Amino acid sequence: MAKSEETSSSSSSSSSVGRPWESYHTVYTNAKAGMEGVDKEKVQRVVYEMSKGSKYFQNEQRKEAFINHKIQNMRAQRANLNPTHLSHYQSVADKRIAELEATRDLTRKWLHVDMDAFYAAVETLTNPSLKGRPMAVGTISMISTANYEARKFGVRAAMPGFIACKLCPELIFVPTDFKKYTYYSDLTRKVFQEYDPNFMAASLDEAYLDITNVCKERGITDAEVAEELRQNVYKATGLTCSAGVAPNRLLAKVCSDINKPNGQFLLPNDRAAIMTFISSLPIRKIGGIGKVTEQILKDVFEIKTCEDLLQKSSFLCALFSPSSAGLGGTDAPQVRSRKSMSNERTFSATKDETFFHQKLVELSEMLSADMEKERLHGRTLTLKLKTASFEVKTRALTLQSYIRSSKDILKHASKLLKAELPVSLRLIGLRMSHFNEDKDGTLSDPTQRTLLNYIKPGDGNMNLVDEEHSDLKDDSESHCYTYTDPSCDFLSELNDNSEQVVEHNDLEGHECKDQISESAQVGNTVKSSEFDAQGTETHLLERRNQDQLTIIDFPENETESTSSHHKEVLIWLEDYKCSLCGVELPPSFLAERQEHADFHLAEKMQMEEESAHSYRNLPLKNRMRQKEAGVGQSKGKKKPKHSPLNGKHIPIDAFFTKASHNL
DNA sequence: GGGTTCTGGACGG
DNA sequence: TTCCACCGTCCAGAACCC
């Protein structure tokens, strides 16, 4: 603790020695609507006093030291730039700006609408006794939003409730009720739809509307549209909102914040007016520039406003990855699909592995249910952990096939977690990404191989296995695991039972769950002989047509691989899909089908020849070698990451790229 | 060398 | 006395694979 404070103070100004809170960077003093008159120093002091000494605080100090190191590094790089370098980078920046200018379209009118203290306003609407009293939606741990009465005390979203209590002892807490907020959000969206049927909802309480057409069609100004829309929202919901109108979404969002609450601000579609507007605009107002980036830009380049950003564009080009400077794009929004889905839970820090398992079960079921709702399957599973010291770690696993069932998710999540044990945690989360939407009830196989793949010797074995339900597949994943530690009971249990249910899609595209095989089933368990000691499933289960299950035997272990174990017969399922590996070939591809059958024959012979070797290891030699070399490492796969402090680039262009995404 | 995966981090609501 | 969320997006850099 003393050490971390020392680290922090070494990087802060000497004037903060007697006032240590001044160097404690939080997001809570960032100007937010309704907080203009707040005593920032008092807030900073209270936050510091309430936080210091805690594990959270120590972690913040660690991060702060990291950022300070980064700043020092960049200052050194900046000092090394000579006039020739700068002149070069200036021309690069000028060129980039000219390109953006050329592609800019200032004829559109974007309106950003933002509900005022939305959650708090909805709560007050449904419980008028809260009116005029400082109130926050959230818990003692974390506040989602605060009303304007509470904001006067410095209470704001993302602030822990216990700190908010200190700032405002009369503060009333109201638990979040998303059903209610969704209901009111839907009402507002009905109004938005009247102005732009393709409006873009940014969250429950924010939306972007392209009002160019409605202005033209009705022959009214953008100011009139904004005014009318806000009135209609109020009529429909009883809630107030604020609006901003500008030629692009980034600027519209900045504008909607200017006259909050219950106001609007319009930026003319005129280049000179826009340049004047942004010249004094603090960089922090730009979406994507947060606490850290603001600090870096200020401490390394003395950049505080957008004008500074333009003036120092040569430095930015020199020290950051290719960036753009300007007002951003004016494109119409694209339809964006979901990239990931996650859930996570915080709890009191513990080392209890049974508790971790229970959490994983809950999270797996929640994630599976969420994916089911959106008819998604995913193939990358990420385990998120927050240690007792607030350090966040993620461990990901990309599978060869798409999964959705809670059982599959739990199985893989458990493996990821097991590699981290023992550990003291305060949060566990699961995220699924790399989606394949099964709108028509079918899933494409991301790893489906072409015939050429099969020609490669020794590289086809995995195709013989039902990838979604066999642990053989796991060896072809990016992580390799060995199940040598039976100490973790829940994991052993999982390995024993996780294969009991086969999930698949039926012909109508509905997901079905079948017990593995009635003959193989004893009560609710599968005969243990069907699984080897490592939890490897030795039967391939295939659903044929609607009801018939066919079991195809594979060698139970590497020494028992004899032809007598191979009962498989190649059948073209539904007249196009290979029953052995799933490759799809239409009936007209006679030559290819013959070649494919020959491959399986050759493959079978090869397996027999190689029976003395583990066929599982063949395609994985390199990985396995590496795994062996990394014994004792929890991850055992990658070398420790180099410190990003040494990296040249920082995602500065993220502001611009991100901004244009939001535009 | 290019594509993919993994990891940590910033950011916003 | 203690107590700092949850969910989603995007990015950089390193490692790895082909």
XYZ file of C-alpha atoms (C1' of nucleotides) in Angstrom:
694
model
C 0.000 0.000 0.000
C 2.685 2.444 1.037
C 4.572 1.457 -2.041
C 1.714 2.128 -4.384
C 1.071 5.499 -2.831
C 4.717 6.304 -3.251
C 4.538 5.298 -6.892
C 1.620 7.553 -7.394
C 3.054 10.542 -5.613
C 6.271 10.314 -7.555
C 4.346 11.019 -10.698
C 2.140 13.733 -9.370
C 2.914 17.339 -8.782
C 4.717 18.348 -5.642
C 1.840 20.630 -4.724
C -0.347 17.588 -4.123
C 1.758 16.332 -1.217
C -0.441 18.028 1.358
C -3.557 17.427 -0.723
C -3.156 13.875 -1.938
C -6.678 13.680 -3.348
C -5.682 16.087 -6.111
C -3.618 13.427 -7.798
C -6.308 10.764 -7.498
C -7.840 10.698 -10.939
C -11.466 9.702 -10.968
C -14.179 10.128 -13.531
C -16.454 11.723 -10.971
C -15.243 15.265 -11.421
C -15.740 15.219 -15.163
C -18.371 17.796 -15.991
C -21.780 16.247 -16.459
C -25.162 17.820 -16.983
C -26.552 19.139 -13.719
C -23.178 19.228 -11.983
C -22.031 22.719 -12.879
C -22.165 24.141 -9.374
C -20.598 21.140 -7.676
C -17.614 21.663 -5.385
C -15.227 19.472 -7.352
C -12.473 19.592 -4.803
C -14.818 18.405 -2.077
C -16.011 15.526 -4.249
C -12.454 14.584 -5.071
C -11.477 14.689 -1.416
C -14.424 12.588 -0.279
C -13.858 10.018 -3.017
C -10.203 9.841 -2.072
C -10.878 9.526 1.649
C -13.498 6.844 1.113
C -11.308 4.913 -1.264
C -7.779 5.102 0.088
C -6.374 1.956 1.519
C -8.909 -0.281 -0.202
C -7.891 -2.979 -2.629
C -9.781 -1.090 -5.291
C -7.707 1.985 -4.573
C -4.484 0.008 -4.739
C -5.472 -1.294 -8.126
C -6.284 2.223 -9.279
C -2.826 3.287 -8.136
C -1.288 0.439 -10.083
C -3.130 1.520 -13.222
C -2.229 5.131 -12.599
C 1.450 4.225 -12.350
C 1.151 2.329 -15.608
C -0.365 5.320 -17.391
C 2.262 7.633 -15.939
C 4.956 5.352 -17.231
C 3.332 5.447 -20.633
C 3.233 9.233 -20.502
C 6.915 9.417 -19.628
C 7.704 7.150 -22.543
C 5.737 9.252 -24.950
C 7.296 12.447 -23.714
C 10.688 10.956 -24.458
C 9.546 9.969 -27.927
C 8.188 13.407 -28.510
C 11.480 14.970 -27.453
C 13.283 12.858 -30.015
C 11.308 14.231 -32.934
C 13.439 16.576 -34.996
C 12.099 19.264 -37.366
C 12.524 16.993 -40.392
C 10.403 14.297 -38.778
C 7.777 16.795 -37.776
C 7.639 18.331 -41.214
C 7.087 14.888 -42.700
C 4.324 14.016 -40.251
C 2.705 17.387 -40.771
C 2.351 16.646 -44.461
C 0.898 13.231 -43.625
C -1.634 14.860 -41.317
C -2.498 17.553 -43.856
C -3.078 14.948 -46.503
C -5.332 12.934 -44.241
C -7.345 16.011 -43.280
C -7.694 16.969 -46.937
C -8.995 13.491 -47.719
C -11.593 13.749 -44.994
C -12.621 17.195 -46.139
C -13.112 15.865 -49.650
C -15.406 13.078 -48.536
C -17.385 15.108 -46.056
C -21.080 15.691 -46.554
C -22.441 18.574 -44.515
C -25.912 18.503 -46.004
C -27.477 16.043 -43.609
C -29.168 16.898 -40.349
C -28.681 14.468 -37.525
C -30.647 14.755 -34.329
C -29.453 13.152 -31.127
C -32.071 12.779 -28.450
C -31.125 11.973 -24.890
C -33.668 11.417 -22.116
C -32.931 13.448 -18.994
C -31.722 11.267 -16.074
C -33.851 8.542 -17.618
C -33.995 5.817 -14.960
C -34.383 8.346 -12.179
C -37.072 10.221 -14.105
C -39.051 7.029 -14.714
C -38.852 6.140 -11.030
C -40.086 9.595 -10.085
C -42.894 9.349 -12.588
C -44.114 6.123 -11.030
C -43.485 7.310 -7.476
C -44.154 11.060 -7.266
C -43.064 11.168 -3.614
C -39.502 11.093 -4.922
C -39.973 14.397 -6.684
C -37.605 17.117 -5.538
C -35.595 14.760 -3.339
C -32.054 13.578 -4.064
C -32.369 10.092 -5.419
C -30.184 7.512 -7.113
C -31.108 4.397 -9.029
C -28.809 1.584 -8.019
C -27.397 0.034 -4.891
C -24.947 0.820 -2.133
C -22.326 -0.799 -4.370
C -23.014 1.061 -7.575
C -25.285 3.783 -8.867
C -26.779 3.588 -12.356
C -27.986 7.146 -12.479
C -28.858 10.008 -10.166
C -31.502 12.704 -10.451
C -30.580 16.368 -10.744
C -31.163 17.011 -7.029
C -28.544 14.379 -6.204
C -26.157 15.606 -8.878
C -25.930 18.935 -7.058
C -24.047 17.035 -4.353
C -21.671 15.435 -6.833
C -23.548 12.136 -6.940
C -23.498 10.615 -10.407
C -23.719 7.462 -12.456
C -20.996 4.855 -11.993
C -20.290 6.067 -8.489
C -20.368 3.575 -5.619
C -23.405 4.113 -3.439
C -21.465 4.321 -0.197
C -19.436 7.245 -1.543
C -22.621 8.878 -2.782
C -24.063 8.522 0.735
C -21.102 10.372 2.125
C -21.571 13.179 -0.409
C -25.312 13.314 0.148
C -26.512 11.692 3.407
C -30.174 12.208 2.487
C -29.788 10.277 -0.727
C -32.617 7.838 -1.465
C -31.751 4.594 -3.236
C -34.166 2.988 -5.654
C -33.383 -0.424 -7.155
C -33.192 -0.681 -10.939
C -36.248 -1.939 -12.770
C -35.385 -2.531 -16.406
C -38.873 -3.703 -17.287
C -40.157 -0.266 -16.429
C -37.394 1.507 -18.326
C -37.914 -0.674 -21.381
C -41.615 0.132 -21.346
C -40.974 3.877 -21.316
C -38.157 3.504 -23.817
C -40.573 1.826 -26.229
C -42.949 4.757 -25.865
C -40.199 7.207 -26.795
C -39.168 5.065 -29.747
C -42.665 5.183 -31.155
C -42.309 8.953 -31.248
C -38.834 8.775 -32.834
C -40.198 6.519 -35.526
C -42.544 9.255 -36.731
C -39.522 11.379 -37.617
C -37.128 8.720 -38.870
C -38.365 5.147 -39.367
C -34.730 4.027 -39.477
C -33.650 5.832 -36.326
C -30.713 4.365 -34.455
C -31.249 3.500 -30.829
C -27.970 3.952 -28.980
C -29.349 2.739 -25.657
C -32.645 2.715 -23.793
C -32.538 6.475 -23.420
C -30.633 7.707 -26.466
C -31.241 7.691 -30.194
C -29.960 9.203 -33.414
C -32.414 10.353 -36.066
C -31.689 11.540 -39.572
C -34.196 14.373 -39.872
C -33.002 15.661 -43.262
C -36.025 14.259 -45.058
C -38.643 15.217 -42.512
C -37.418 18.824 -42.609
C -37.678 18.890 -46.401
C -41.008 17.099 -46.639
C -42.755 19.198 -44.027
C -40.959 22.426 -44.907
C -39.964 23.093 -41.309
C -36.623 23.852 -39.716
C -34.509 21.448 -37.720
C -35.168 23.561 -34.635
C -38.900 23.114 -35.114
C -38.520 19.375 -35.560
C -36.453 19.107 -32.387
C -38.924 21.195 -30.422
C -41.910 19.228 -31.677
C -40.231 15.867 -31.083
C -39.382 16.764 -27.499
C -42.948 17.879 -26.876
C -44.312 14.668 -28.338
C -41.991 12.599 -26.186
C -43.257 14.475 -23.153
C -46.880 13.956 -24.173
C -46.312 10.239 -24.707
C -44.332 9.586 -21.541
C -44.400 12.525 -19.166
C -40.611 12.576 -19.398
C -38.348 15.337 -20.649
C -35.467 14.948 -23.042
C -32.768 17.033 -24.650
C -31.811 17.232 -28.285
C -28.863 18.235 -30.413
C -28.854 18.767 -34.161
C -25.697 18.772 -36.273
C -24.393 17.488 -39.619
C -23.153 14.256 -38.059
C -23.902 12.054 -35.114
C -20.768 12.802 -33.156
C -21.502 16.515 -33.155
C -25.226 15.961 -32.579
C -24.397 14.058 -29.421
C -22.113 16.827 -28.210
C -24.896 19.324 -28.939
C -27.599 17.436 -27.040
C -25.537 17.793 -23.883
C -25.220 21.557 -24.114
C -28.667 22.628 -22.929
C -29.475 19.659 -20.752
C -31.944 19.090 -19.141
C -35.036 19.712 -21.238
C -33.307 21.811 -23.879
C -31.818 21.696 -27.336
C -28.889 23.071 -29.276
C -28.471 23.355 -33.030
C -25.231 23.554 -34.939
C -25.641 25.044 -38.435
C -24.558 23.013 -41.453
C -21.858 25.507 -42.173
C -18.178 24.686 -42.138
C -17.085 27.955 -40.557
C -19.651 27.651 -37.766
C -18.635 24.076 -37.132
C -14.954 24.939 -36.982
C -15.669 27.720 -34.513
C -17.777 25.364 -32.435
C -15.193 22.636 -32.206
C -12.217 24.920 -31.775
C -13.019 25.460 -28.113
C -14.584 22.067 -27.571
C -12.791 20.142 -24.799
C -11.475 16.848 -26.148
C -13.222 15.002 -23.344
C -16.553 15.865 -24.965
C -15.685 13.658 -27.910
C -17.094 10.189 -27.678
C -14.246 7.749 -27.188
C -11.967 10.100 -25.301
C -12.167 9.162 -21.677
C -10.205 9.742 -18.519
C -7.029 8.013 -19.673
C -6.774 9.412 -23.186
C -7.560 12.866 -21.941
C -4.728 12.615 -19.442
C -2.278 11.350 -22.040
C -3.128 14.050 -24.556
C -2.948 16.750 -21.919
C 0.257 15.588 -20.230
C 2.213 14.674 -23.346
C 1.015 17.230 -25.883
C -0.792 19.906 -23.849
C -3.880 19.153 -25.924
C -7.086 20.248 -24.225
C -9.400 21.269 -27.041
C -10.197 20.047 -30.514
C -8.337 23.009 -31.898
C -5.207 21.899 -30.041
C -5.780 18.507 -31.578
C -5.647 19.982 -35.069
C -2.649 22.143 -34.322
C -0.678 19.235 -32.915
C -1.712 16.830 -35.640
C 1.899 16.274 -36.710
C 2.784 14.993 -33.222
C -0.244 12.744 -33.212
C 0.687 11.297 -36.580
C 4.225 10.740 -35.383
C 3.461 9.038 -32.107
C 0.190 7.299 -32.769
C -1.051 4.853 -35.321
C -2.433 6.401 -38.514
C -5.053 8.800 -37.343
C -7.421 11.259 -38.806
C -8.373 14.640 -37.577
C -11.572 16.445 -38.325
C -15.259 16.285 -37.865
C -15.758 12.673 -38.685
C -17.913 11.057 -41.302
C -21.501 11.773 -42.140
C -22.482 8.362 -43.386
C -25.810 6.733 -42.767
C -25.827 4.050 -40.107
C -25.170 0.530 -41.170
C -27.060 -2.416 -39.857
C -24.805 -3.770 -37.176
C -25.072 -7.254 -35.879
C -24.339 -8.337 -32.361
C -20.701 -9.153 -31.779
C -20.818 -10.712 -28.365
C -23.057 -11.556 -25.495
C -21.981 -11.815 -21.905
C -22.922 -11.894 -18.295
C -20.923 -11.518 -15.142
C -21.499 -11.501 -11.413
C -19.672 -9.824 -8.598
C -19.520 -11.346 -5.144
C -17.451 -11.106 -1.993
C -13.915 -12.236 -2.710
C -13.509 -15.949 -2.122
C -11.342 -18.937 -2.974
C -14.209 -21.395 -2.695
C -14.077 -23.550 -5.817
C -17.514 -25.033 -5.177
C -18.880 -21.523 -5.165
C -17.059 -20.773 -8.434
C -18.646 -23.826 -9.961
C -22.072 -22.759 -8.819
C -21.511 -19.339 -10.393
C -20.328 -20.921 -13.641
C -23.446 -23.066 -13.740
C -25.642 -19.992 -13.275
C -23.750 -17.932 -15.823
C -23.723 -20.757 -18.366
C -27.459 -21.176 -18.046
C -28.072 -17.451 -18.346
C -25.809 -17.134 -21.351
C -27.319 -20.155 -23.022
C -30.818 -18.796 -22.462
C -29.848 -15.393 -23.847
C -28.333 -16.991 -26.928
C -31.423 -19.123 -27.341
C -33.587 -15.991 -27.304
C -31.634 -14.488 -30.163
C -31.164 -17.820 -31.886
C -27.400 -17.541 -31.786
C -24.622 -20.062 -31.561
C -21.088 -18.972 -30.763
C -17.648 -20.453 -31.020
C -15.472 -18.229 -28.854
C -16.006 -18.441 -25.134
C -14.249 -15.967 -22.882
C -13.969 -16.369 -19.155
C -13.570 -13.126 -17.291
C -12.148 -13.080 -13.800
C -11.632 -10.245 -11.391
C -9.281 -11.176 -8.617
C -9.616 -10.057 -5.017
C -7.120 -7.322 -5.882
C -9.373 -6.038 -8.696
C -7.095 -7.275 -11.423
C -9.115 -8.293 -14.464
C -8.101 -11.332 -16.486
C -9.706 -12.888 -19.505
C -9.160 -16.364 -20.857
C -10.631 -17.257 -24.212
C -11.190 -20.412 -26.144
C -12.203 -20.654 -29.777
C -13.903 -23.877 -30.700
C -14.068 -25.545 -34.056
C -17.825 -25.642 -33.969
C -20.614 -23.467 -32.699
C -22.183 -24.118 -29.334
C -25.120 -22.824 -27.355
C -26.179 -25.332 -24.721
C -25.440 -24.491 -21.111
C -23.788 -27.875 -20.797
C -21.287 -27.117 -23.542
C -20.658 -23.640 -22.225
C -20.144 -24.947 -18.718
C -17.822 -27.661 -19.907
C -15.482 -25.251 -21.657
C -15.790 -22.530 -19.032
C -14.824 -25.027 -16.369
C -11.707 -25.948 -18.262
C -10.721 -22.322 -18.598
C -11.298 -21.699 -14.919
C -9.497 -24.810 -13.826
C -6.294 -23.556 -15.419
C -6.416 -20.506 -13.159
C -6.992 -22.282 -9.851
C -6.287 -21.695 -7.075
C -7.321 -18.070 -7.117
C -9.238 -15.617 -5.007
C -11.982 -14.000 -7.051
C -14.613 -11.327 -6.684
C -16.146 -11.620 -10.164
C -16.725 -14.282 -12.753
C -18.074 -13.583 -16.202
C -18.703 -15.468 -19.408
C -18.790 -14.012 -22.881
C -19.654 -15.683 -26.128
C -18.617 -14.266 -29.483
C -18.043 -15.333 -33.088
C -21.710 -15.866 -33.656
C -23.481 -17.773 -36.317
C -27.113 -16.890 -36.459
C -29.228 -19.963 -37.162
C -32.125 -18.172 -38.757
C -32.914 -21.067 -41.009
C -32.101 -23.640 -38.407
C -28.831 -24.660 -39.975
C -25.354 -23.840 -38.919
C -22.454 -23.503 -41.214
C -19.275 -25.067 -40.036
C -16.502 -22.451 -39.831
C -13.890 -25.111 -40.142
C -15.513 -27.161 -42.829
C -12.719 -28.368 -45.051
C -12.440 -28.595 -48.749
C -11.377 -31.687 -50.549
C -7.907 -30.260 -50.813
C -7.673 -30.352 -47.058
C -8.210 -34.042 -47.125
C -5.379 -34.684 -49.506
C -2.883 -33.571 -46.898
C -1.677 -36.663 -45.157
C -2.362 -36.928 -41.476
C -4.618 -33.952 -41.372
C -8.014 -35.410 -41.619
C -8.511 -37.345 -38.475
C -10.421 -34.742 -36.657
C -13.077 -34.764 -39.261
C -14.096 -38.182 -38.164
C -15.321 -36.872 -34.905
C -18.472 -35.069 -34.050
C -16.782 -31.882 -33.117
C -19.456 -30.401 -31.030
C -19.662 -33.288 -28.654
C -16.330 -34.829 -28.364
C -13.365 -33.951 -26.291
C -11.210 -35.037 -29.165
C -12.119 -31.739 -30.615
C -10.686 -29.958 -27.637
C -7.248 -30.974 -28.633
C -7.609 -29.105 -31.834
C -8.559 -25.968 -30.044
C -6.086 -23.295 -29.361
C -5.728 -24.370 -25.769
C -4.596 -27.797 -24.760
C -5.605 -29.287 -21.486
C -4.732 -32.359 -19.585
C -6.960 -33.807 -16.959
C -4.417 -34.925 -14.487
C -5.707 -33.194 -11.433
C -8.751 -34.915 -10.050
C -8.703 -32.728 -6.975
C -11.291 -30.408 -8.324
C -14.433 -32.405 -7.799
C -16.765 -30.378 -9.887
C -14.521 -30.634 -12.874
C -14.195 -34.375 -12.566
C -17.907 -34.554 -12.315
C -18.302 -32.503 -15.418
C -15.989 -34.681 -17.372
C -17.984 -37.677 -16.345
C -21.378 -36.359 -17.167
C -21.167 -33.581 -19.623
C -21.729 -35.702 -22.659
C -25.043 -37.190 -21.763
C -27.154 -34.996 -23.894
C -26.761 -34.522 -27.576
C -27.973 -31.221 -28.842
C -28.708 -30.692 -32.470
C -31.102 -29.110 -34.834
C -33.987 -30.974 -36.227
C -35.322 -30.517 -39.692
C -37.494 -27.588 -38.717
C -34.500 -25.864 -37.235
C -35.661 -26.344 -33.678
C -33.130 -27.306 -31.192
C -33.755 -30.680 -29.632
C -32.198 -32.519 -26.792
C -32.075 -36.273 -26.930
C -30.816 -38.639 -24.387
C -27.774 -40.222 -25.843
C -29.184 -43.644 -26.481
C -31.806 -45.537 -24.668
C -29.870 -48.729 -24.789
C -26.757 -47.094 -23.450
C -28.614 -45.210 -20.820
C -28.951 -46.404 -17.304
C -31.386 -44.204 -15.474
C -30.003 -40.806 -16.185
C -26.427 -41.786 -16.612
C -24.387 -43.160 -19.404
C -22.302 -46.213 -18.855
C -18.910 -45.060 -17.766
C -17.255 -47.449 -20.170
C -18.231 -45.084 -22.932
C -15.764 -42.566 -21.679
C -12.116 -43.104 -21.289
C -10.132 -41.988 -18.313
C -9.564 -38.568 -19.791
C -13.198 -37.955 -20.349
C -12.874 -38.657 -24.020
C -16.032 -39.758 -25.662
C -15.348 -42.804 -27.729
C -18.580 -43.017 -29.596
C -19.646 -40.763 -32.352
C -23.319 -40.117 -32.180
C -25.105 -39.102 -35.272
C -28.730 -38.395 -35.726
C -29.930 -39.772 -38.960
C -33.122 -38.371 -40.378
C -35.526 -37.782 -37.536
C -35.255 -40.581 -35.098
C -32.572 -43.057 -35.874
C -29.382 -42.909 -33.920
C -26.308 -44.602 -35.273
C -23.284 -45.297 -33.162
C -19.952 -45.384 -34.871
C -17.105 -46.854 -32.916
C -13.684 -45.342 -32.719
C -10.608 -46.773 -31.070
C -11.064 -46.574 -27.352
C -7.420 -45.946 -26.956
C -4.423 -45.783 -29.141
C -3.406 -49.398 -28.678
C -6.745 -50.848 -29.528
C -7.122 -49.376 -32.911
C -7.916 -52.268 -35.125
C -10.060 -52.534 -38.121
C -12.583 -54.468 -36.136
C -13.413 -51.297 -34.308
C -14.308 -49.455 -37.446
C -17.879 -50.067 -38.290
C -18.440 -46.808 -40.083
C -20.029 -46.750 -43.478
C -20.049 -43.679 -45.629
C -23.591 -42.607 -46.361
C -24.637 -39.388 -48.047
C -27.141 -38.053 -45.545
C -30.144 -36.421 -47.151
C -28.255 -37.131 -50.324
C -25.608 -34.482 -49.877
C -23.819 -34.733 -46.529
C -21.104 -37.232 -45.641
C -22.156 -39.234 -42.629
C -18.585 -39.545 -41.444
C -17.312 -36.005 -41.501
C -20.223 -33.821 -42.512
C -18.667 -32.494 -45.699
C -21.369 -31.490 -48.161
C -21.259 -32.648 -51.763
C -24.224 -32.544 -54.141
C -25.165 -35.799 -55.912
C -23.912 -34.434 -59.219
C -20.331 -34.259 -57.894
C -19.664 -37.882 -58.692
C -15.895 -37.677 -59.070
C -15.532 -35.624 -55.913
C -17.709 -38.051 -54.007
C -15.579 -40.941 -55.137
C -12.469 -39.055 -54.135
C -14.025 -38.324 -50.794
C -14.882 -41.976 -50.197
C -11.337 -42.913 -51.186
C -10.064 -40.455 -48.677
C -12.001 -42.072 -45.858
C -10.736 -45.454 -46.931
C -7.151 -44.227 -47.005
C -7.729 -42.469 -43.762
C -8.963 -45.612 -42.129
C -5.939 -47.520 -43.343
C -3.670 -44.827 -42.104
C -5.255 -44.947 -38.686
C -4.605 -48.616 -38.493
C -1.005 -48.175 -39.543
C -0.462 -45.503 -37.019
C -2.106 -47.360 -34.225
C 1.093 -47.322 -32.259
C 0.901 -43.547 -32.105
C -1.749 -41.386 -30.644
C -3.740 -40.183 -33.581
C -5.002 -37.451 -31.428
C -1.588 -35.940 -31.203
C -0.681 -36.005 -34.860
C -2.020 -32.666 -35.977
C -1.023 -31.111 -32.723
C 2.625 -31.913 -32.353
C 3.755 -28.369 -32.165
C 1.156 -27.344 -29.679
C 1.667 -30.310 -27.493
C 5.404 -29.722 -27.455
C 4.782 -26.219 -26.369
C 2.350 -27.323 -23.728
C 4.891 -29.725 -22.369
C 7.548 -27.056 -22.338
C 5.192 -24.795 -20.424
C 4.453 -27.187 -17.583
C 3.749 -25.263 -14.469
C 2.416 -22.253 -16.276
C -1.219 -21.688 -15.836
C -1.749 -20.827 -19.446
C 1.198 -22.575 -20.948
C 0.515 -21.270 -24.379
C 1.822 -17.840 -24.920
C 4.880 -16.089 -23.692
C 4.234 -13.273 -21.296
C 3.070 -10.240 -23.110
C 5.547 -7.442 -23.495
C 4.684 -4.339 -21.705
C 2.646 -2.069 -23.928
C 4.720 0.715 -22.512
C 7.328 -0.232 -24.995
C 4.870 -0.300 -27.831
C 4.965 2.613 -30.169
C 1.296 2.957 -30.777
C -1.607 3.910 -28.640
C -5.071 3.741 -30.095
C -5.397 7.443 -30.621
C -7.154 6.972 -33.898
C -9.716 5.088 -31.930
C -11.230 8.466 -31.160
C -11.714 9.177 -34.771
C -12.514 5.712 -35.936
C -14.800 5.186 -33.007
C -16.306 8.541 -33.488
C -17.111 7.791 -37.056
C -18.712 4.551 -36.004
C -20.918 6.525 -33.787
C -21.601 9.107 -36.368
C 3.322 -11.927 -44.804
C -1.404 -12.230 -43.868
C -5.096 -14.122 -41.168
C -6.651 -15.658 -36.672
C -6.616 -15.968 -31.795
C -5.727 -14.376 -27.225
C -5.261 -10.852 -23.824
C -5.676 -6.525 -21.652
C -7.484 -2.183 -21.776
C -10.413 2.099 -22.808
C -14.783 3.666 -23.140
C -19.914 4.505 -22.836
C -24.424 4.032 -20.924
C -16.810 -1.139 10.412
C -17.256 -2.270 5.173
C -18.710 -1.287 0.327
C -16.470 0.283 -6.432
C -21.722 -3.087 -11.545
C -22.948 -4.981 -15.730
C -22.915 -5.297 -20.614
C -21.257 -4.378 -25.051
C -17.872 -2.508 -28.577
C -13.563 -1.678 -30.297
C -8.540 -1.693 -30.489
C -3.423 -2.882 -30.165
C 0.044 -5.999 -29.820
C 1.853 -10.483 -29.424
C 1.739 -15.171 -30.578
C 0.636 -18.520 -33.618
C -0.583 -20.855 -37.982
C -0.404 -21.641 -42.857
